[in-house]
Short mmCIF file of C-alpha atoms in Angstrom, two decimals:
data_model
loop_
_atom_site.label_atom_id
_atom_site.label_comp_id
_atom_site.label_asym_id
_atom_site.label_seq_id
_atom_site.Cartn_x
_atom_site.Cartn_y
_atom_site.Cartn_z
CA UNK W 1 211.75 74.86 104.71
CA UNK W 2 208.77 72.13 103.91
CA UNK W 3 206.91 74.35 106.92
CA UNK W 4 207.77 77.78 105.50
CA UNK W 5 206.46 76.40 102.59
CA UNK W 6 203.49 74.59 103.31
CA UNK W 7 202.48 78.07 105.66
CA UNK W 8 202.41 79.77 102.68
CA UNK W 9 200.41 77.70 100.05
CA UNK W 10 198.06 77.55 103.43
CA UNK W 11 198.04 81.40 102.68
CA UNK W 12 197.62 81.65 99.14
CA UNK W 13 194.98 79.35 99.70
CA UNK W 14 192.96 80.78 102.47
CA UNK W 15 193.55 83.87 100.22
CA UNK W 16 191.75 82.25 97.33
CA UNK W 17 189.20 81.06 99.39
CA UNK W 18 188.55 85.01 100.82
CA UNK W 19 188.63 86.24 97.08
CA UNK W 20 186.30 83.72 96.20
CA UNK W 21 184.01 84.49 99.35
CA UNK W 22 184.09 88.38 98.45
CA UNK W 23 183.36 87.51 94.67
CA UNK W 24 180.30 85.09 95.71
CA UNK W 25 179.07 88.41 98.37
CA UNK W 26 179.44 90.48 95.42
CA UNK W 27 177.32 88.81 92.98
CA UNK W 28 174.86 87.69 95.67
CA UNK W 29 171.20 88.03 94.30
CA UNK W 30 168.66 89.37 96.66
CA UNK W 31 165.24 88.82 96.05
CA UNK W 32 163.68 88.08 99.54
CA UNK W 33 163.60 89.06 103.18
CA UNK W 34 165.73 85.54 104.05
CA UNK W 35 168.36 86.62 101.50
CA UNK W 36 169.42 88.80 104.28
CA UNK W 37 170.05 86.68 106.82
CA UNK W 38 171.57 84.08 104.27
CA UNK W 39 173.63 87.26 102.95
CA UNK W 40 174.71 88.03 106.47
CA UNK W 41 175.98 84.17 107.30
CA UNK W 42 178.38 84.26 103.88
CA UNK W 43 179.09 87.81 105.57
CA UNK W 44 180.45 86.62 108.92
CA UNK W 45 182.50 83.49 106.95
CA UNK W 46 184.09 86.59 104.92
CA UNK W 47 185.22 88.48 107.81
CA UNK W 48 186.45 85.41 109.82
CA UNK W 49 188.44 84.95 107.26
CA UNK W 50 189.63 88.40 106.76
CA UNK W 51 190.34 88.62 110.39
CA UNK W 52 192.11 85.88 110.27
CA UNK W 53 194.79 86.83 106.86
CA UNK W 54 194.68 90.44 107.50
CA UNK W 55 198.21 90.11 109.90
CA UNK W 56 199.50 88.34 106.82
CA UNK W 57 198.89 89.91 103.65
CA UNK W 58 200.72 92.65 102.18
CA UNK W 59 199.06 96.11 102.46
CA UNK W 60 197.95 96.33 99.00
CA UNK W 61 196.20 93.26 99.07
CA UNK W 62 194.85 94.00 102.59
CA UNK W 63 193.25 97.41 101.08
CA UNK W 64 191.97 96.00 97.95
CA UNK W 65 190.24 93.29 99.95
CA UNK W 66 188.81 95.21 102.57
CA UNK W 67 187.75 97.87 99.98
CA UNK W 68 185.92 94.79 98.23
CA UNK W 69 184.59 93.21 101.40
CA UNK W 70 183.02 96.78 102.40
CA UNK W 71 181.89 97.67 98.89
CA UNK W 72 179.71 94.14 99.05
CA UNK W 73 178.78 94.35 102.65
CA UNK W 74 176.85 98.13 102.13
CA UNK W 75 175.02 95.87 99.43
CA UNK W 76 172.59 94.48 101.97
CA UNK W 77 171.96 98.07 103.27
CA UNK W 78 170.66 99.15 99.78
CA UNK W 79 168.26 96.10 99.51
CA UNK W 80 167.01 96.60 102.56
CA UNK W 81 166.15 100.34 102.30
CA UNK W 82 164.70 99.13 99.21
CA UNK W 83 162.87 96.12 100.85
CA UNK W 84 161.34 98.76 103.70
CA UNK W 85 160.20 101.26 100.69
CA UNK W 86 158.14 98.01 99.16
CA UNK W 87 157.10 97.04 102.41
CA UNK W 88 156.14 100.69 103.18
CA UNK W 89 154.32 101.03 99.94
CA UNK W 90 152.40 97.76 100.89
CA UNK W 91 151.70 98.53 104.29
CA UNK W 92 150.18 102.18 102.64
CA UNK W 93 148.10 99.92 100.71
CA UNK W 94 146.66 98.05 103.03
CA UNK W 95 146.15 101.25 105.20
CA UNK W 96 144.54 102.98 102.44
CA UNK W 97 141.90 100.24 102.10
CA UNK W 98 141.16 99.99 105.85
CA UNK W 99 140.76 103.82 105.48
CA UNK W 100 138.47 103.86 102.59
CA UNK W 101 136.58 100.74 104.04
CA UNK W 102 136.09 103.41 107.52
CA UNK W 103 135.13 106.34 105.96
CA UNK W 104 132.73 104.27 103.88
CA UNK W 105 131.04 103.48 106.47
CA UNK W 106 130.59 106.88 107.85
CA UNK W 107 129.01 108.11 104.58
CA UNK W 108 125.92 105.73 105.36
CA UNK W 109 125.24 106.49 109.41
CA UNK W 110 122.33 108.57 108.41
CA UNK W 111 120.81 107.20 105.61
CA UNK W 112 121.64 103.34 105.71
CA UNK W 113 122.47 102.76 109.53
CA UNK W 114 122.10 99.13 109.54
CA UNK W 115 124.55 98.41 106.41
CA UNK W 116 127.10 101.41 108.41
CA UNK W 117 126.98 98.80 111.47
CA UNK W 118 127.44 95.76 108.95
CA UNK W 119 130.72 97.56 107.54
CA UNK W 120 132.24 98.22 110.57
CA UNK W 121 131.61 95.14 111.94
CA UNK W 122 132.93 93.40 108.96
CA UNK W 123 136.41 95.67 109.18
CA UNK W 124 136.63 95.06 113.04
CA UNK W 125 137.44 91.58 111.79
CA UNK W 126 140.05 92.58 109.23
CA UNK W 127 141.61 94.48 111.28
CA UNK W 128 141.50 91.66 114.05
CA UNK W 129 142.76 89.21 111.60
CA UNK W 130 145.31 91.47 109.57
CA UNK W 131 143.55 91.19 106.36
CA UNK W 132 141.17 92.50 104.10
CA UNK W 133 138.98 91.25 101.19
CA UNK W 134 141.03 91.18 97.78
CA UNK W 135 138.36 91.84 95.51
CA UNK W 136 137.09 94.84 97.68
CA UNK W 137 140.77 96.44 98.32
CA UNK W 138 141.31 96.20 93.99
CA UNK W 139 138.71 98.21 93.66
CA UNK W 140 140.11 100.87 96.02
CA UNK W 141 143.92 100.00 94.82
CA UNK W 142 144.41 99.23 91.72
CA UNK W 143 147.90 97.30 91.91
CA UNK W 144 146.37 95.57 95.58
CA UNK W 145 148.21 92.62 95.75
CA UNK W 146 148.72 89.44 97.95
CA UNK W 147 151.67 90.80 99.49
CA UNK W 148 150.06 93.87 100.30
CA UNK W 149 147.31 91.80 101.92
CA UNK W 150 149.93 89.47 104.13
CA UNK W 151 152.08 93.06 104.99
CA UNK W 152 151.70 93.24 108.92
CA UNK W 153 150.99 96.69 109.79
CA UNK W 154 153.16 98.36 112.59
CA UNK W 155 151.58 99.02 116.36
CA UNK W 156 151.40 102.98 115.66
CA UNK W 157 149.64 102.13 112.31
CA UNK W 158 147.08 99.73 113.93
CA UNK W 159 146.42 102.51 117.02
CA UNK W 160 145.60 105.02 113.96
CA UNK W 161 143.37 102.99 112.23
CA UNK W 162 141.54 101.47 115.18
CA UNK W 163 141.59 105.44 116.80
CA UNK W 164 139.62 105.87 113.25
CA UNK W 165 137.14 102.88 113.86
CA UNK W 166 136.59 103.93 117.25
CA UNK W 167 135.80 107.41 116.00
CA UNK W 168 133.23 106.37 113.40
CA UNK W 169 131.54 103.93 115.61
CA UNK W 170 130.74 106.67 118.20
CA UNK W 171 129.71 108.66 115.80
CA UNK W 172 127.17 105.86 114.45
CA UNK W 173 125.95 105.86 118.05
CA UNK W 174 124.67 109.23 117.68
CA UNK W 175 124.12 109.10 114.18
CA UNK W 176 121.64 105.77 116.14
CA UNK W 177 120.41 108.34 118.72
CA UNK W 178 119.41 110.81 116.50
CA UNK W 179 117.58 108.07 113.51
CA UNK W 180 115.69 106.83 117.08
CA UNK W 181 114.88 110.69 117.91
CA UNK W 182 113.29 110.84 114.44
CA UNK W 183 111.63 107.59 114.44
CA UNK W 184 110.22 108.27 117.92
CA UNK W 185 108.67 111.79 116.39
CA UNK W 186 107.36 109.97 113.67
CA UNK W 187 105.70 107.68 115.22
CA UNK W 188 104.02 109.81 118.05
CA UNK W 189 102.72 112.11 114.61
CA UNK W 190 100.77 109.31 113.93
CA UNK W 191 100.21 108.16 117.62
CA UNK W 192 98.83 112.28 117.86
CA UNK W 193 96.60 111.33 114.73
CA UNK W 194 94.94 108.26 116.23
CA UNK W 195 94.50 110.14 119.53
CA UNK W 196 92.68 113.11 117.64
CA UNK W 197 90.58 110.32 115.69
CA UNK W 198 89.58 108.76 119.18
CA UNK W 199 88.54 112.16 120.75
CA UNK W 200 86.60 113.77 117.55
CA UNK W 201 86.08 111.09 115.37
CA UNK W 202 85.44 107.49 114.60
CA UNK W 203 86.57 105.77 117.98
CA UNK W 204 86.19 101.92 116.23
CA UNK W 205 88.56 103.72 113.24
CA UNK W 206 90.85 104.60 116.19
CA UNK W 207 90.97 100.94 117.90
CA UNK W 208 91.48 99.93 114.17
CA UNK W 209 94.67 102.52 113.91
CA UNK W 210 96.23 101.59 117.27
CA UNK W 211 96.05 97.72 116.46
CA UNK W 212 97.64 98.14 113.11
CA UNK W 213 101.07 100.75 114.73
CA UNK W 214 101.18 98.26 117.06
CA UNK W 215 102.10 95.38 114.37
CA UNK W 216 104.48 97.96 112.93
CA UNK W 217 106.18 99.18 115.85
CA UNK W 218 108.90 96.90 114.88
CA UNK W 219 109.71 98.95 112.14
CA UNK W 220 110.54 102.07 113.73
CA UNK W 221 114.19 101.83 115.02
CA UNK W 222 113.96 103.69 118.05
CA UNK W 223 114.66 101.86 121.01
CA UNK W 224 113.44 100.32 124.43
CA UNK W 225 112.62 103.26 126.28
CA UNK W 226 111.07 105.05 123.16
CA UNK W 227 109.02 101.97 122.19
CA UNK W 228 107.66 101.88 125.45
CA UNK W 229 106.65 105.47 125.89
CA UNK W 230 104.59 105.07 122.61
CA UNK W 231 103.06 101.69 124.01
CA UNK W 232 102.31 103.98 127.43
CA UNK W 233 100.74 106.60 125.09
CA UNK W 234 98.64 103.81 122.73
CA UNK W 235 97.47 102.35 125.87
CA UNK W 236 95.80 104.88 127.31
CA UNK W 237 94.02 106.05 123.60
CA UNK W 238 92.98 102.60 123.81
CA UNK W 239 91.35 102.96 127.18
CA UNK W 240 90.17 106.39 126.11
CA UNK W 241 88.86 104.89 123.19
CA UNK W 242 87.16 102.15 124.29
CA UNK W 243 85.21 104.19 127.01
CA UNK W 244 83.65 106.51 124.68
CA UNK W 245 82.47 103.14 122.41
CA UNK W 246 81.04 102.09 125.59
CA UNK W 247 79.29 105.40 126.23
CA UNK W 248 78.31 105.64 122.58
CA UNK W 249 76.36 102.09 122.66
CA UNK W 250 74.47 103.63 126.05
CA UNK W 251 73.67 106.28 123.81
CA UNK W 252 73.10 103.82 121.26
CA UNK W 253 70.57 102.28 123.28
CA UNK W 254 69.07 104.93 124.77
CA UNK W 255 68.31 106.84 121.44
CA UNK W 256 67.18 103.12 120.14
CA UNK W 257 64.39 102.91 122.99
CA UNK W 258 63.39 106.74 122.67
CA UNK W 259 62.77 105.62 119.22
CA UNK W 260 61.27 103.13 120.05
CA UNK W 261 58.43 104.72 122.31
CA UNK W 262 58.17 107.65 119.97
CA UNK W 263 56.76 104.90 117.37
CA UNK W 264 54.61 103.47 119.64
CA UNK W 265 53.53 106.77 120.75
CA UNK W 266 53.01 107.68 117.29
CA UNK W 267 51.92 103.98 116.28
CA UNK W 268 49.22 104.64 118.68
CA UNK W 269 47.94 107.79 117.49
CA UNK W 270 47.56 106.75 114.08
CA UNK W 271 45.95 103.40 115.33
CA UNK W 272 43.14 105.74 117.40
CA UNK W 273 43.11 108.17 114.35
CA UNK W 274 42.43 105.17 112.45
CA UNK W 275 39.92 103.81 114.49
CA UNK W 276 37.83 107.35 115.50
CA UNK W 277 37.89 107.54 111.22
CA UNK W 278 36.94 104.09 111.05
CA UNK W 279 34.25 104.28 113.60
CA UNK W 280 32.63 107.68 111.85
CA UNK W 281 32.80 106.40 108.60
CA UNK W 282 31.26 103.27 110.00
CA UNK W 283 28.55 105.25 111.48
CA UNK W 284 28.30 107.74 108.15
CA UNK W 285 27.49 103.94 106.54
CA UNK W 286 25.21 102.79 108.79
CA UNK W 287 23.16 106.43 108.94
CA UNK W 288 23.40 105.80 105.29
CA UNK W 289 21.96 102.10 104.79
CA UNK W 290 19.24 103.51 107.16
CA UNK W 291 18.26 106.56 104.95
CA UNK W 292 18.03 103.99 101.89
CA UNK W 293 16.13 101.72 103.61
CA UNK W 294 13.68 104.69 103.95
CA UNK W 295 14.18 105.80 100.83
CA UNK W 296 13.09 102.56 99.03
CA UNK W 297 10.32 102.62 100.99
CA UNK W 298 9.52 105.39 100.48
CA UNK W 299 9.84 104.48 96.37
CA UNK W 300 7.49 101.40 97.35
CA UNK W 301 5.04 103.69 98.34
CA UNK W 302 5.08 106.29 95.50
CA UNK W 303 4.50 103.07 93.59
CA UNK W 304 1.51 101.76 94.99
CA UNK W 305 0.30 105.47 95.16
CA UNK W 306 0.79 105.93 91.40
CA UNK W 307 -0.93 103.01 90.57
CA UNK W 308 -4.24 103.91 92.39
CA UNK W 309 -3.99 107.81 90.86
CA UNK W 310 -6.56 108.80 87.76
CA UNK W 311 -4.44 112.04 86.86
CA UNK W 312 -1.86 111.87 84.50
CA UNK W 313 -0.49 114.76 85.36
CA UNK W 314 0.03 113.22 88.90
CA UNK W 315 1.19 110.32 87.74
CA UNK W 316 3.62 112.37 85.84
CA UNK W 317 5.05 114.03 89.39
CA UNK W 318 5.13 110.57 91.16
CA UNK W 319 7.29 109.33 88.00
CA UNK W 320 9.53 112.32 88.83
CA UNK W 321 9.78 112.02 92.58
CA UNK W 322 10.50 107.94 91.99
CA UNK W 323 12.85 109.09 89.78
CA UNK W 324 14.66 111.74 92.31
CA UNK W 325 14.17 109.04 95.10
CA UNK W 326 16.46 105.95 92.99
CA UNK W 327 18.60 108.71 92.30
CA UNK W 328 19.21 109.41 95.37
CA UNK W 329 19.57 106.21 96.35
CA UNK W 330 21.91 105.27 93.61
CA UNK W 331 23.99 108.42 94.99
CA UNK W 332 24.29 106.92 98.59
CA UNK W 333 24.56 103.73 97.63
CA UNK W 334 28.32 104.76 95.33
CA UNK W 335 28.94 106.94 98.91
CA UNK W 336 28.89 103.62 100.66
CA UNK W 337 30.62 101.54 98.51
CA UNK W 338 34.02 104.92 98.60
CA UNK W 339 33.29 105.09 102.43
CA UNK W 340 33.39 100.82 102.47
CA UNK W 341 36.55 100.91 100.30
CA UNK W 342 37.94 103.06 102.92
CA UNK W 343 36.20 100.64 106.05
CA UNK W 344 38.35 97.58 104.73
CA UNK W 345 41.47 99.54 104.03
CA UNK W 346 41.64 100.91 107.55
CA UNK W 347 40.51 97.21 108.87
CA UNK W 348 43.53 95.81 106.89
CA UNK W 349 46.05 98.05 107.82
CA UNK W 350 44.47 98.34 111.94
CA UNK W 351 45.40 94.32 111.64
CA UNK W 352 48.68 94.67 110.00
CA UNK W 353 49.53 96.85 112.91
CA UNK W 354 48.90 93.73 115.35
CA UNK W 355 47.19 95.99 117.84
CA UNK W 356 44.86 94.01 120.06
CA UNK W 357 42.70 95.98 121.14
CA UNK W 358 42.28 97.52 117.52
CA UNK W 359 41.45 93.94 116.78
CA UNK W 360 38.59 94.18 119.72
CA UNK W 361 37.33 97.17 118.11
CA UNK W 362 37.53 96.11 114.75
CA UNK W 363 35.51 92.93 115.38
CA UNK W 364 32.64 95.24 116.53
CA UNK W 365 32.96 97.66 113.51
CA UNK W 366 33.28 94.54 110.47
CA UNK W 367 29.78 93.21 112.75
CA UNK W 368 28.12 96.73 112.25
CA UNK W 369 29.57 96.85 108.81
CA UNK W 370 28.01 93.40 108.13
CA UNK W 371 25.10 94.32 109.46
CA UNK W 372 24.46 97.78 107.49
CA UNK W 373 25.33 95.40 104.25
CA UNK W 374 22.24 92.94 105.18
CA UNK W 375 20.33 96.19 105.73
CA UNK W 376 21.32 97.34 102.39
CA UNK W 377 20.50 93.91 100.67
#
């Protein structure tokens, strides 16, 4: 009887003890992912116990129980569908800025290249790492939050977004190919310009023009193979350049020596112009001291002659031939002095013009000159 006994308040205790373990599953409060697994461990001590009474309890209870028991058991179902529609709406978060962070950078491949390969560069390592910048994905999400950042993303969601990546990269490539394509044109307009400048015009301007590309070569993206075709092509306008300065100082030369003999020539024209004028007007001098010289002798002689006539009216026609005689004198003597102005300008500028034997020459003339002055005198 004490057995019978005791086997049953073992019952209505174990009983208790299952009530009590249902009541605790039924008010369990889930929050987080480990809830579940704590949820599930209170689970299995429920059904042990269950398992365990079941034979023993009326059918009523047995119902009631298991009605209970299964009633809190699809509990963890609902929080976990719920739990996978918050993850989901996290993990299409995150996607969504990895997305908008992509497609950003395929806006810029064809006006800002350089900042296109800095953005995908910069999400190849949030996608490496599982993360993304918080202040960047708020501004694409509103509601972005740490969880959404920490979410890890599935394998087919990471194959999508890298499959986008991938996509955009090769596109950049010949977004690259074709900003090199236009950069090489560019450059070989201007390489064509120098070229032109070096055949028909200036070829120092040209050297000038080839020196300062080169420097900025650097600045036109365009590759190794590119950048060396327009170093082939400067190369040779250099060359071509070059040649025709060294063919324009022959020239140069030439022209400055043809010159050069033409003045002599013509330096030595004027010098025996010069000296053929000086030399006649030298002569005109001289012929002209001498007829003076006669002249005022001839004055001397009218003079004696008057004073020995006894007719006035003779007199009177010596007085005028004296008179006609000085005058003519006077009139040869302002010829000299013009035709001597001219003697000593010629003599200065026959000596300015270094020649020697003008200097020779000269000598004689200023000694004939000299001595048609005494004469004169």
């Amino acid at each position: 009887m004490d057995t019978v006994q005791q086997s049953i308040e073992m019952l209505q205790k174990n009983l208790e003890q299952l009530r009590n373990e249902i009541t605790e599953l039924e008010k369990f409060q889930f929050s987080k992912e480990d809830d579940i697994r704590n949820f599930h461990d209170r689970l299995k001590n429920a059904n042990a116990l269950f398992r365990g009474l079941n034979p023993l309890l009326k059918k009523e209870d047995s119902t009631e129980l298991l009605n209970r028991f299964n009633t809190a058991s699809s509990r963890v179902q609902a929080f976990r569908e719920e739990m996978n529609v918050q993850k989901q709406k996290f993990i299409d978060q995150k996607k969504a800025v990895y997305k908008a962070r992509i497609e950003e950078a395929e806006k810029m491949i064809d006006e800002h290249y350089q900042e296109c390969l800095n953005i995908l560069r910069q999400t190849s390592e949030w996608l490496k790492a599982g993360k993304v910048d918080l202040d960047y994905a708020r501004k694409i999400v509103n509601d972005f939050s740490e969880e959404s950042s920490a979410v890890r993303l599935g394998i087919n969601d990471m194959d999508e977004l890298w499959n986008m990546w991938k996509q955009v990269r090769e596109k950049s490539n010949d977004g690259k190919k074709n900003i090199r394509e236009v950069n090489f044109n560019l450059c070989k307009t201007e390489v064509a310009s120098i070229e032109d400048t070096a055949s028909n015009g200036d070829p120092y301007e040209a050297i000038t023009a080839i020196m300062d590309l080169q420097k900025r070569l650097r600045t036109f993206d365009m590759g190794h193979d590119f950048s060396e075709e327009i170093k082939k092509m400067l190369n040779k306008i250099w060359d071509d350049a070059n040649e025709k300065i060294k063919l324009k100082k022959v020239h140069l030369r030439e022209e400055r020596k043809r010159q050069q003999e033409e003045f002599k020539l013509k330096k030595q024209e004027w010098i025996n112009k010069t000296k053929s004028a000086l030399e006649r007007f030298t002569q005109l001098v001289a012929k002209n001291s001498s007829i003076i010289l006669q002249a005022e002798e001839q004055v001397e002689q009218l003079k004696e002659e008057k004073n020995s006539a006894r007719s006035g009216a003779y007199n009177q026609r010596i007085d005028s031939w004296i008179e006609e005689k000085e005058k003519k004198i006077s009139d040869i003597k302002k010829t000299n002095e013009e035709l001597q102005a001219k003697i000593d300008k010629m003599i200065n500028e026959l000596k300015k013009a270094g020649d020697k034997e003008s200097d020779k020459d000269t000598a004689k003339i200023v000694s004939t000159e000299s001595e048609n002055r005494s004469a004169e005198n």
